Structures are given as C-alpha cells and as structure tokens.
XYZ file of C-alpha atoms in Angstrom:
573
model
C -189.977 158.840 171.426
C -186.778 157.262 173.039
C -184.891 159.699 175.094
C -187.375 162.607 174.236
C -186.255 165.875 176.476
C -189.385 166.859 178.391
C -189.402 170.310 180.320
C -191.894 172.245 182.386
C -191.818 175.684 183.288
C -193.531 177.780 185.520
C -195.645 180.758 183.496
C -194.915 183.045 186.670
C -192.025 182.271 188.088
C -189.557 181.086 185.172
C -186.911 179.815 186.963
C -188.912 176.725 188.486
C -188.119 174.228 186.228
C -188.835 170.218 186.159
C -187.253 168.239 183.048
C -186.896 164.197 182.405
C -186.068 162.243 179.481
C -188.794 159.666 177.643
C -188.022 155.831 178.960
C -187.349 152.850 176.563
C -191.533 153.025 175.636
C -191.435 156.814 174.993
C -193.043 157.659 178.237
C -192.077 160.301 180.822
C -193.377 160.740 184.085
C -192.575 164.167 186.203
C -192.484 163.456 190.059
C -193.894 165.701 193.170
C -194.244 168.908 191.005
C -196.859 171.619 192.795
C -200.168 172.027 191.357
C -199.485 175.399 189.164
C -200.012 176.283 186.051
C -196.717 175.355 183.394
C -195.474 175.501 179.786
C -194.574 171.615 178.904
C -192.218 171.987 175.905
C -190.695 168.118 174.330
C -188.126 168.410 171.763
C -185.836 165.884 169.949
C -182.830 166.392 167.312
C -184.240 166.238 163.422
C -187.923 167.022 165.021
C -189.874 170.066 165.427
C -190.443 170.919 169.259
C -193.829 170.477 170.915
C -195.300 173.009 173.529
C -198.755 172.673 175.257
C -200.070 175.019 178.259
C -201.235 173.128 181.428
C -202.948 174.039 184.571
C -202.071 171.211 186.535
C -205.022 172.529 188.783
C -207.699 171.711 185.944
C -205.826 169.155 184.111
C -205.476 165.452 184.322
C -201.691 164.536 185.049
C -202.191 162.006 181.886
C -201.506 163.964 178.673
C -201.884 160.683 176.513
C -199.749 160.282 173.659
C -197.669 163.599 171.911
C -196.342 163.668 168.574
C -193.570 165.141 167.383
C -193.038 166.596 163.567
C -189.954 165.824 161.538
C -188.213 169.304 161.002
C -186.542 168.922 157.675
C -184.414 172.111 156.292
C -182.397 172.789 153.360
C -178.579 173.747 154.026
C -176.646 175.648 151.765
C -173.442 173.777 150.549
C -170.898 172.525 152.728
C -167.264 172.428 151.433
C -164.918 170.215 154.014
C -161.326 171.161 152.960
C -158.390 168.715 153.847
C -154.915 167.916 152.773
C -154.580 164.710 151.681
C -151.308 162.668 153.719
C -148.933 162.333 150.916
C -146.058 159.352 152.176
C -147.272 157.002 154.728
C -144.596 154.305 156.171
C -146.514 151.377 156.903
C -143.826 148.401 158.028
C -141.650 147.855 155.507
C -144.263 149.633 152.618
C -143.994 153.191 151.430
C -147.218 154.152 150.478
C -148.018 157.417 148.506
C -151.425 158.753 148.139
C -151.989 159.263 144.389
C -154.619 162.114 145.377
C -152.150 164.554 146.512
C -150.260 164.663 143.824
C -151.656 166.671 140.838
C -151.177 165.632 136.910
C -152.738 166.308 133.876
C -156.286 164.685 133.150
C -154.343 162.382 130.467
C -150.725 161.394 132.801
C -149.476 158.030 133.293
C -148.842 156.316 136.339
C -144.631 156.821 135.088
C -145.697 160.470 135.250
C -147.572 160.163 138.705
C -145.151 158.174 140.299
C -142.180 160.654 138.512
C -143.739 163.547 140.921
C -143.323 161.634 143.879
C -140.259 161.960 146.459
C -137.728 159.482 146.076
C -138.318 158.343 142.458
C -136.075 158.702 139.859
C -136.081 157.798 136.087
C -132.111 156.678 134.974
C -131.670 156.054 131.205
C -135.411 154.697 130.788
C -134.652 152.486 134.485
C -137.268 153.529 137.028
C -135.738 153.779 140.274
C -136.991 154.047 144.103
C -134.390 155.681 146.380
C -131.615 154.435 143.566
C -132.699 150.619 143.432
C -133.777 149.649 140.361
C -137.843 148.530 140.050
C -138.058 145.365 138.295
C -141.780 144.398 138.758
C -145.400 146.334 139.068
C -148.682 144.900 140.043
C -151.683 145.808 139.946
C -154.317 145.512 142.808
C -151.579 142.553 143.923
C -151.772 140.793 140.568
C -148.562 141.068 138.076
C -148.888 143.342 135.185
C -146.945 143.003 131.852
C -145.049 140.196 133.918
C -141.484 141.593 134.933
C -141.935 144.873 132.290
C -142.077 147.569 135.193
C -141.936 150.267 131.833
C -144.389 149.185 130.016
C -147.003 149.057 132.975
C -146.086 152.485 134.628
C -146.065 153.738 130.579
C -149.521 152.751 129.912
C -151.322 152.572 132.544
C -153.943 156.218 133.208
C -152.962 157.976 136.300
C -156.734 158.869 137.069
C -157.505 155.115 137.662
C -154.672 155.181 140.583
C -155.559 155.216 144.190
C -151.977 154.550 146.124
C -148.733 153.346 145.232
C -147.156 150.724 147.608
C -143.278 150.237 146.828
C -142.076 147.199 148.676
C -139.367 144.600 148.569
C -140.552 142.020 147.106
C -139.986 138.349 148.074
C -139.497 135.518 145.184
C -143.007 132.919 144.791
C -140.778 130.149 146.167
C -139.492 132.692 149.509
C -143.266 133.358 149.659
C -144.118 130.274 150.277
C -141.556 128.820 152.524
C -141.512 131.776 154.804
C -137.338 131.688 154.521
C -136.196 134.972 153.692
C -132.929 135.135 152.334
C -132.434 138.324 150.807
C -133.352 137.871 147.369
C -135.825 140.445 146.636
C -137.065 142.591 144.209
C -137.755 146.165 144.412
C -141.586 146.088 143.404
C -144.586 148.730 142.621
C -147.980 147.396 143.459
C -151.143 150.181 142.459
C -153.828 150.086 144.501
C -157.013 151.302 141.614
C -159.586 153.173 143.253
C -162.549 151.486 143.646
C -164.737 153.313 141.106
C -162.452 152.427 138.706
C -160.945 148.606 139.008
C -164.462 147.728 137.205
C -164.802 148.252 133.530
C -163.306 149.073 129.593
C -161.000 152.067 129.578
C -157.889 153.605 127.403
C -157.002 156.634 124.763
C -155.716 157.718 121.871
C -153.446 159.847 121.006
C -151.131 161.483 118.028
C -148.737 164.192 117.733
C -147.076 165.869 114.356
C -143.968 168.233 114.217
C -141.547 169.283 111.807
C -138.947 167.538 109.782
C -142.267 164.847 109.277
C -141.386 163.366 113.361
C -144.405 162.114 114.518
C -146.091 159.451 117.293
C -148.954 157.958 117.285
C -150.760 155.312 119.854
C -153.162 153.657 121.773
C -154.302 151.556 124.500
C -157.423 149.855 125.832
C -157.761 148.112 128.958
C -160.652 145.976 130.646
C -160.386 145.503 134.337
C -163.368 143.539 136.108
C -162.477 141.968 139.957
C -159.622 139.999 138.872
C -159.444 140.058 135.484
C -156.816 142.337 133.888
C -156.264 142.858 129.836
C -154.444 145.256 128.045
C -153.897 146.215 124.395
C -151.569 148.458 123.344
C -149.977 149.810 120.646
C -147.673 152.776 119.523
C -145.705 154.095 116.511
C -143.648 157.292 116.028
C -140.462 158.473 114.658
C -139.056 159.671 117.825
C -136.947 157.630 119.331
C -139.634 156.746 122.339
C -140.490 153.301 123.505
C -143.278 151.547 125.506
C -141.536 148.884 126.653
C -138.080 147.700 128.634
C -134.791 147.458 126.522
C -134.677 144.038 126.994
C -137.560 143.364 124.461
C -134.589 144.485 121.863
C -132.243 141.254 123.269
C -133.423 139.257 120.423
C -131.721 141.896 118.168
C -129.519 143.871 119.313
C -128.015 141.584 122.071
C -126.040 138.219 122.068
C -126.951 134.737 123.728
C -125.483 133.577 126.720
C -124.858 135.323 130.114
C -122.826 138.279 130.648
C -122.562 141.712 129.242
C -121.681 142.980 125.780
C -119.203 141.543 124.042
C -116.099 142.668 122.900
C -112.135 143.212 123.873
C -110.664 146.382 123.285
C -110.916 149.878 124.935
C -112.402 153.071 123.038
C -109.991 156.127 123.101
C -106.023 155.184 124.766
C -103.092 156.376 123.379
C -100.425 158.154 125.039
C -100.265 162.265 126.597
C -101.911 164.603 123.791
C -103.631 162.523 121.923
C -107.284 162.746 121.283
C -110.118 161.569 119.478
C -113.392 162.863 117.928
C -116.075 161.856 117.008
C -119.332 162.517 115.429
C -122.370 159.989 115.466
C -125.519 160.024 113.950
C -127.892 156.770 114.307
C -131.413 155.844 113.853
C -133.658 152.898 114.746
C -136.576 150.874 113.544
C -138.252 148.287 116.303
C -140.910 145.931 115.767
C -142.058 144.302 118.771
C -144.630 141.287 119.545
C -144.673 140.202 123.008
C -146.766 137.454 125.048
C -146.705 136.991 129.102
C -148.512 135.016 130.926
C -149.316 133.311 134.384
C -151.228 130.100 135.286
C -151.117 129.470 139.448
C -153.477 126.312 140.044
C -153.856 125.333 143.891
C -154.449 121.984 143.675
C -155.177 120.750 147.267
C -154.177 122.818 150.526
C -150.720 121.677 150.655
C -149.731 121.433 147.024
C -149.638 124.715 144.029
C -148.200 125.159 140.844
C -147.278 128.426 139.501
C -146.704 128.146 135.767
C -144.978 131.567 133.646
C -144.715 131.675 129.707
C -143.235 134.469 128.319
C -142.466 134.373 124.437
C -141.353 137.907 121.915
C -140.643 138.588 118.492
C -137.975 141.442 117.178
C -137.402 142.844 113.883
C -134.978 145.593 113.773
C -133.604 147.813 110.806
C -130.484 149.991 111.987
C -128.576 153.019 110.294
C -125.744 154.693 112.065
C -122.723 157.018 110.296
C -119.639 157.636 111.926
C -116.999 160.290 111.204
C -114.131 159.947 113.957
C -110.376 161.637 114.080
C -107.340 160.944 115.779
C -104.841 163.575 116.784
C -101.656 163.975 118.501
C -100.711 167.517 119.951
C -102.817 168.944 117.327
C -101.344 166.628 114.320
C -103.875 164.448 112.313
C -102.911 160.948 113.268
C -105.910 159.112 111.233
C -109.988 159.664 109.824
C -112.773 157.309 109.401
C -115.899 158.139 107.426
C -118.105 154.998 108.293
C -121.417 154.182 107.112
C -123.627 150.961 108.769
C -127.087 149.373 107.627
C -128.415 146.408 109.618
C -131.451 144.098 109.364
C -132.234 141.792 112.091
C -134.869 139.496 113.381
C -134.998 137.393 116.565
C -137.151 135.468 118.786
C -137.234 134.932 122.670
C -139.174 132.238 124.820
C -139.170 131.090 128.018
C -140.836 128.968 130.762
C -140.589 128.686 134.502
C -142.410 126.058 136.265
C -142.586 125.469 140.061
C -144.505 123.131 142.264
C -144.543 123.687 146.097
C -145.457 121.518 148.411
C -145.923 121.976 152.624
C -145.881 118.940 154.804
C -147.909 118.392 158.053
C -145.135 119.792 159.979
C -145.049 123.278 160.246
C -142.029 124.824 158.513
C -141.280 122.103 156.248
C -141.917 122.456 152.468
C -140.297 120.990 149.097
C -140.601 123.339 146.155
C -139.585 121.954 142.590
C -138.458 124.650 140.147
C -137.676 124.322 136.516
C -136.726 127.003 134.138
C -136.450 127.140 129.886
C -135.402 129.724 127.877
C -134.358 129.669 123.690
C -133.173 132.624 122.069
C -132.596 132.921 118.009
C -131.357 135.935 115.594
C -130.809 136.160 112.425
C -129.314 139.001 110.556
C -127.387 140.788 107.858
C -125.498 144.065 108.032
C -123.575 145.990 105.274
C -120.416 148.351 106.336
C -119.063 150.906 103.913
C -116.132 153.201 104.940
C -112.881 155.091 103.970
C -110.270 155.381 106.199
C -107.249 157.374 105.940
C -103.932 156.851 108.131
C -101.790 160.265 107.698
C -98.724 159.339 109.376
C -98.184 156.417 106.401
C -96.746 157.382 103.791
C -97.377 153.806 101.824
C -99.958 152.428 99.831
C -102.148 151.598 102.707
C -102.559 154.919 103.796
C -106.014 155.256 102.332
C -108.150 151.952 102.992
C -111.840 151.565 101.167
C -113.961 148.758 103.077
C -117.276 147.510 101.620
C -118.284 144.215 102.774
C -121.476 142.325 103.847
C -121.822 140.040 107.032
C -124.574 137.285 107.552
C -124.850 136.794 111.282
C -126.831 133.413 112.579
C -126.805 133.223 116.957
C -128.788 130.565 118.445
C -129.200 129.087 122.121
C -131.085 127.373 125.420
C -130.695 127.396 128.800
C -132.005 124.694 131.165
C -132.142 125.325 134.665
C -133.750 123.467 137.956
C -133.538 124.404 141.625
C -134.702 122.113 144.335
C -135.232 123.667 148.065
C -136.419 121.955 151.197
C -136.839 123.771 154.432
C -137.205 123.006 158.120
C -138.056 124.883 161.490
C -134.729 124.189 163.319
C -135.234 125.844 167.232
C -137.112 128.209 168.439
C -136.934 131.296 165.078
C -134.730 129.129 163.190
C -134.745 127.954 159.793
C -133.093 125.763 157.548
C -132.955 125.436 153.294
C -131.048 123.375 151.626
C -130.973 124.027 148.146
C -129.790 122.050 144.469
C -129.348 124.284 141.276
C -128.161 122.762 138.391
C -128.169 124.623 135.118
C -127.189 123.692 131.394
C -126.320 126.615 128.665
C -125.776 125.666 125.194
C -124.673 128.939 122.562
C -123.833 128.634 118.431
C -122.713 131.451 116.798
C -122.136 131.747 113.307
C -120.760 135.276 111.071
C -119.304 135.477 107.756
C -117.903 138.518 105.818
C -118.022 138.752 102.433
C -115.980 141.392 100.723
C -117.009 143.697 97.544
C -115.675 142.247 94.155
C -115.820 144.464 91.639
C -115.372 141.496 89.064
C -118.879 139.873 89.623
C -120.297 143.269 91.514
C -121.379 141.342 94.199
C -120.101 140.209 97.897
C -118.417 137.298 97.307
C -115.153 137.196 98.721
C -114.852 135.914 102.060
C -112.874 137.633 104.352
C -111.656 135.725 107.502
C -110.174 137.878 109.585
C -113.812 138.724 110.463
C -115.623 135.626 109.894
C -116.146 132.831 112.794
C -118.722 129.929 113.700
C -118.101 129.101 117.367
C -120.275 127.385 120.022
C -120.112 126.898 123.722
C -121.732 124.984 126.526
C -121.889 126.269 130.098
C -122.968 123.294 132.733
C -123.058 124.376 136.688
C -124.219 122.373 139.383
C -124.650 124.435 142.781
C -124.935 122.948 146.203
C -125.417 124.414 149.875
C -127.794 125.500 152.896
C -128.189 128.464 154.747
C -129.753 129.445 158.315
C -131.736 131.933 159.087
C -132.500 133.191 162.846
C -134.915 135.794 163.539
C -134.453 137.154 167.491
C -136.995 139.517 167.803
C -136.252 143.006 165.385
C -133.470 141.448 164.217
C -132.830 138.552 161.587
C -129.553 137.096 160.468
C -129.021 134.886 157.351
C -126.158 132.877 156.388
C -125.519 131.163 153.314
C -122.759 128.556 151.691
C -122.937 127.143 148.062
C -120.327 124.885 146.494
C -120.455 125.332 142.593
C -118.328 123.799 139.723
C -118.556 124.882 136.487
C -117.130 123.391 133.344
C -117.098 125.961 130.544
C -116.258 124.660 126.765
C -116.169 125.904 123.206
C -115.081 125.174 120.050
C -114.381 126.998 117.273
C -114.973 125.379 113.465
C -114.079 128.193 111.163
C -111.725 129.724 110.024
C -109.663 127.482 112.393
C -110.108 124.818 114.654
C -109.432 125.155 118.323
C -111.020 124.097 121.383
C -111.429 124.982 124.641
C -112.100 122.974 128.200
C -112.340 124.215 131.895
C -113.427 123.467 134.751
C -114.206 126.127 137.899
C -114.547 125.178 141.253
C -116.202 128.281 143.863
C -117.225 128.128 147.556
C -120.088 130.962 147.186
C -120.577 132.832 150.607
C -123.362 134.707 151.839
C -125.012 136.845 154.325
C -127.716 139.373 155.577
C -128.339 141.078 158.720
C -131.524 143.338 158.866
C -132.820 145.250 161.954
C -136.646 146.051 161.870
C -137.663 148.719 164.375
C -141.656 148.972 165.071
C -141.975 152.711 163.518
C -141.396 150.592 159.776
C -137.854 152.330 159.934
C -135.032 149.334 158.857
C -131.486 148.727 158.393
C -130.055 145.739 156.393
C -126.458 144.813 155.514
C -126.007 142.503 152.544
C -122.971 140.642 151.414
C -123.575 138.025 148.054
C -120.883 135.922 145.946
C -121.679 134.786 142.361
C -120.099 133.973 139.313
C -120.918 134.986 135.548
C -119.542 133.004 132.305
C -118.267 135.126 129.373
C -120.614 135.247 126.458
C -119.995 133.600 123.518
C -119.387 137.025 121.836
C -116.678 137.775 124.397
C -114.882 134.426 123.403
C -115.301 134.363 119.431
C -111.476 135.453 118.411
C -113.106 138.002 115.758
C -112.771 141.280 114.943
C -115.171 144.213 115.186
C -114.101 146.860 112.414
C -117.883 148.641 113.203
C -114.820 151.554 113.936
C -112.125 151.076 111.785
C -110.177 153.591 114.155
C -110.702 150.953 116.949
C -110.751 147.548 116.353
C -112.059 145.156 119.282
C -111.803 141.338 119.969
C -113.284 138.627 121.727
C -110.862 136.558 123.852
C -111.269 132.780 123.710
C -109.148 132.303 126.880
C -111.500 134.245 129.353
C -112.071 132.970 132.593
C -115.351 133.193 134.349
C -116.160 136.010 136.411
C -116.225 135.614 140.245
C-alpha cells in the first residue's frame, strides 16, 4: 500500500528502532539493520495495523506480500455549529444570507427581507437604505416584470438562499457598457438549489369579527429557467398583493404628472380650524399580464420585446363629515356621502433592438415604446352643507347629482442611441428621444330633478370635455471617462416641447405653447476596491401638467373646499 508506515522494533532493547514508508509499488525495504530478533508493525489511516514477530537470524529478509484490513467504526453524531455571515459587501452588491435570519415556516420573502438591516417598508414602498426598489428577479430573471410588491408578497421565504440588492443598469446601458446614471434600485433572490426545481405554493384563510376576512393562494412552478406563478387573493381588509399602480386605470388620470387638482386643503387666516372625520372603503378587481420575449438573433444583433397589459374594476364608498371654525365659532359643516364605479384598462409595449459593430465600443440600439390607457366611470355625490355665518337663503345647500366620467389616451415614444470608444476610458452616446402624448377627457354632471326623479339636469359648472396633446423631441450627447476608481459623466439635451389643448364644452377655448429647455447633467462616482462607493448626481427634466390639472372644473368631492384645474399651467422644469 502507497506510503504504508513500516516500523521495527527491537523485543529487548525498545528504543532501537528502524521505520520507512512503502514506495509507489507498495514495497519497503529496511537498510543495514543487525541480525536480532524485532516486532515489524505496518499501519495506514482507515486500516487495521499489522504486526508479525521476526528473528532476522532464522528468517528470510523477504516477507512477501502483507495485507492490511479496512478498520471501519461507527461514530456517534457529530454536530458542527457555525454562525452563518449575515451582510457580505461584494463590489457594488449587498448580499444577505437568507439563513441567518429566522422566520416563520410560512414568511414571505417581504417578511425575510423586512428583518434585514437597512430595509424599510414606506406606505406599501419597499425601500433599501431609503431608495425606493422598483424591480426583483429571480435567479437573474425578472419576476412580475417591474411589480417589486407583488414578487417579495408572494414569493415563500424557505425557497430563498441570498438576497443581492444592486443598482441596476437599464437593458440598453447593459449593452452598450455606457453608464450614465440611470439605474434602478433592484432585488435579485438567489433560490437555493434544492429548491429552484419543481411545483410549490399555499393556501391560506383567516376569519375575525365584524365578518373581516382574507383568503388566498398561490402556486408556483420553477424548473432551470422557467418561472410561473398563479396567484390569487380576496379579503375584506384593506390588504393588497400588488403595487398601487395596478389601481391607475381607476383611480388615476392619463397623462404625466401627479394628481390633479388646484386648490389647497385647510388655509384661512389665525384661529381658524378645520375637522374632519373620514370613513372610506374599497373594492379592487385586478387582471394583470407581463411578459418578456429577448431573441438573440446573431452575435451582434438582440431584440428584447416587453408586453404588459391590466384590467381594473373598482367600486368606492367614502363619507365625509368636516367643520370649519374660527376662535371657537362655527364658520360652516358638510355631511358628504360618495359612491363610485369604475373600470379601466392599461397596455403597453416596449421594443428595442441592439446592435454592436466590429469595432469595439460602438453599438446602435433602436427603442420604441406604446402605452393606451382607458376608464370609464360613474359616481353619485349626496351632501348637505350648512354655512352659519349666512344668514340668507343659501345658508343650507342640498347637493345630489350624478357624474359620468369617460378618460382616454396613448403615448408614443422612441429613443435612438449610438455610442463610441473616444480615447483611452472614454465614451461617447449620442442620443434622439422623441415622444407623442395624446389625452381626452370627458365629465358631465347631472343634477337631481325632483320633477322626472331622475338626474337630468346638467350642471356646468362641473361638467367639461377637454383634450390635449404633448409632442417633445429631445436631442444631446454625453461623455463618460472612467480614470481608474473614479468615473465622471456629463450630459446635455436640447428639448422643445409644444403642449396644446382644447376645451369643447361648456365653452370653447384653446390653448398653444411651445417650451424650449437645455437639460444638463452629471455624475461623479468614486469606487474604492473594499466595494465601499461614493456618487454625486445632478439631473434636469421636465414634466407636462395632466390633463386633470388643466380641465377648468370644479371638484365639490368637499363642498368645504372646492379645487380647480388651471388651463394656463406651464410645464414643470
């Protein structure tokens, strides 16, 4: 046996010893030793040692061949404890080790992640050291497409190896190599690897008092890189599986910006104050589809293709009772009572072809995004209001009216970037981005009419069709220069906008303008080989109003405090 320890000891004098170790063939060979009489004793690790008395007086010097026994043994149980490294910083990747974090047998990755330093949950936003996490993938594969809620929601904690939180670079950044800031804070879950293979989900259902109850489920099939998910859930609770923006169709208005709307809750002058009580509930309905096709079709040429298309219903009940007082005088009271029925669709499309030429550096990618939006909807608002400080017939005001609502729009967008290795860590992107925006809105009020006991009288203070069309066309380049740890980026965009709208009813008016914006940029980030970095970011955009913001009608929804849109608003810089 290869490297076989071979000893031989003298039976009367113990202390002369002779060892050597077997050769490559197994045998040994012991070298001017004195004829006496020995112990010869050959052992090896995992065998059972071999001992033979010889009288090298008698005895041949050749032994011939010696066999050793295995020496197999039962241990008792060995328990290796260890604490498992919870953060690691590897570059610029935190990565958490999911085992050293305990939750119950049925948690979610949200409530996995939740237990881990640095992540915060803001008004149903998940958030990593305050930035807000707009994607999660799975094993490097997108999940729910850009629904970071709905994939932390549903997805079992127990299949979870590590969580990697990175910034995120855009398909077409990916591609180019040309890094110019725009990323996006993403989650990527790492399964563990006796788990990425095979059908799993739950159930689940809950009951409580004052009949509140939940009920859901989910199933999931994951096999190499195949990933699909059902999932479904129904309660009375106020909780949601999915991001807020599922509800735009609904609850939200077409066009970009924020909500719409002119006037400011509360005001007034020293010692006045309102209160208010509100009491609202909600009933969602949501279908969504997402999905991504990437097709390589030859070394140097890809195309990425992303549907995404959702369906809303919503039914809405909220009651308002709201005061206003000055220095302890009753100034004025609403009692308000609002039912609303809604239904709206969302789809969209982004398409993008890449292409590298021979030269290294230089690419051409092709964007081209589509989105249409469309709600429909009808909403009934009964309320009394009483003004104290009048002392005429108006001082007590009944409203009961219906309002048919009708919002519609697209959005057509393209961007077209080419980029070149300028010097020695340079780069160079030019970049095209035109865009086309087209909004209708349409809302009538009908008053009560006690003659005919139906809505029927139109009331045009709060009725209004209006539509608008938003065209920009954005030019520019930046530079980018990597030295080392350190990379600088500087960008300049020349954008003119032309923003138009015209109102039809209940008067005619239109509106024309035209925005011209130099759009700076810039980025400096310093990289430092422990993962440790520092980045400085300065960014310039604009933002049209949304055709809610411009319709010149009012909101009563508060009778207390009516609000406005403003048909003369510039964009927002």
């Amino acid at each position: 046996m290869i490297g076989a320890n071979v000893i031989l000891i003298n039976t009367a004098d113990s202390t002369k010893r002779f060892g050597v170790v077997a050769d490559t063939s197994g045998a040994f060979v012991f070298r001017s030793v004195p004829k006496d009489t020995y112990r010869l004793i050959a052992s090896f690790l995992g065998y059972n040692g071999y001992e033979q008395r010889i009288n090298l007086r008698r005895v041949s010097p050749d032994l011939g061949d010696i066999g050793l026994k295995t020496d197999a043994q039962m241990l008792k149980d060995v328990v290796i404890k260890g604490v498992a490294e919870r953060v690691v910083q590897k570059g610029d990747t935190t990565v958490y080790n999911a085992s050293a974090f305990k939750t119950n047998r049925d948690a979610s990755a949200q409530d996995l992640i939740e237990k881990m330093p640095n992540n915060t949950i803001e008004n149903g936003q998940f958030k990593e050291q305050g930035e807000n996490v707009q994607k999660v993938t799975v094993d490097g594969r997108e999940f729910f497409g850009d629904d970071a809620t709905l994939a932390l929601k549903n997805l079992p904690a127990e299949v979870i190896d590590k969580i990697q939180v990175f910034d995120r670079l855009s398909d077409q950044a990916q591609f180019t190599g040309f890094d110019d800031g725009q990323t996006t804070k993403t989650i990527n879950i790492v399964t563990r690897s006796d788990r990425n293979n095979g059908q799993f989900g739950k159930v689940y259902a809950g009951f409580g008092t004052d009949n509140r109850y939940m009920v859901g489920g989910s199933t999931n099939y994951f096999k190499k890189d195949t990933r699909i998910s059902l999932i479904g859930m129904s309660n009375n609770v106020n909780q949601q599986n999915f991001a807020s923006e599922d509800l735009l169709g609904v609850l939200g208005t077409s066009g970009g910006g924020g909500p719409g709307g002119g006037g400011n809750r509360g005001g007034g002058g020293p010692g006045q104050l309102y209160e208010e009580n509100y009491l609202s509930s909600n009933n969602n309905k949501n279908h969504r589809l997402n999905a991504r096709l990437e097709y390589t079709i030859n070394p140097k040429n890809s195309i990425n293709i992303t549907p995404r298309v959702s369906f809303q219903n919503n039914t809405a009940y909220s009651n308002l009772l709201g005061a206003n007082s000055l220095n302890g005088l009753a100034i004025s009271q609403t009692q308000t009572e609002r039912v609303s029925k809604n239904n709206g669709n969302n789809f969209g499309n982004t398409i993008l072809w890449r292409h590298r030429f021979g030269k290294i550096g230089r690419t051409l990618s092709v964007g081209l995004t589509t989105s249409t939006n469309n709600r429909t909807g009808e909403s009934s608002l009964k309320s009394t209001n009483n003004y104290f400080t009048r002392i005429t017939a108006d001082s007590l005001q009944v409203t009961d009216q219906l309002t048919d609502t009708k919002a519609n729009g697209y959005t057509i967008s393209s961007n077209i970037s080419l980029t070149e290795n300028i010097g020695r860590g340079g780069q160079l992107q030019l970049n095209y981005t035109p865009s086309y925006t087209k909004n209708y809105s349409d809302r009538d009020t009908y008053n009560y009419n006690q003659n005919t006991s139906e809505y029927t009288t139109p009331d045009l203070r709060l009725s209004n069709e209006f539509d608008n069309t938003y065209i920009t066309n954005r030019i520019g380049g930046s530079y980018r220069l990597r030295v080392k740890k350190t990379m600088v980026t500087a960008e300049l965009n020349y954008q003119n906008a032309q923003l138009s709208g015209k109102q039809n009813f209940p008067l005619q008016f239109e509106i024309n303008r035209s925005f011209n914006n130099i759009l700076p940029s810039a980025m400096v980030m310093y990289r430092n080989t422990d993962g440790k970095s520092f980045r400085i970011n300065y960014r310039t955009n604009t933002n049209a109003p949304s055709i809610s913001q411009l319709q010149n009608v009012v909101d009563n929804s508060n009778p207390l405090f009516l609000r406005t849109g403003n048909p003369n608003l510039k964009q927002e810089y």
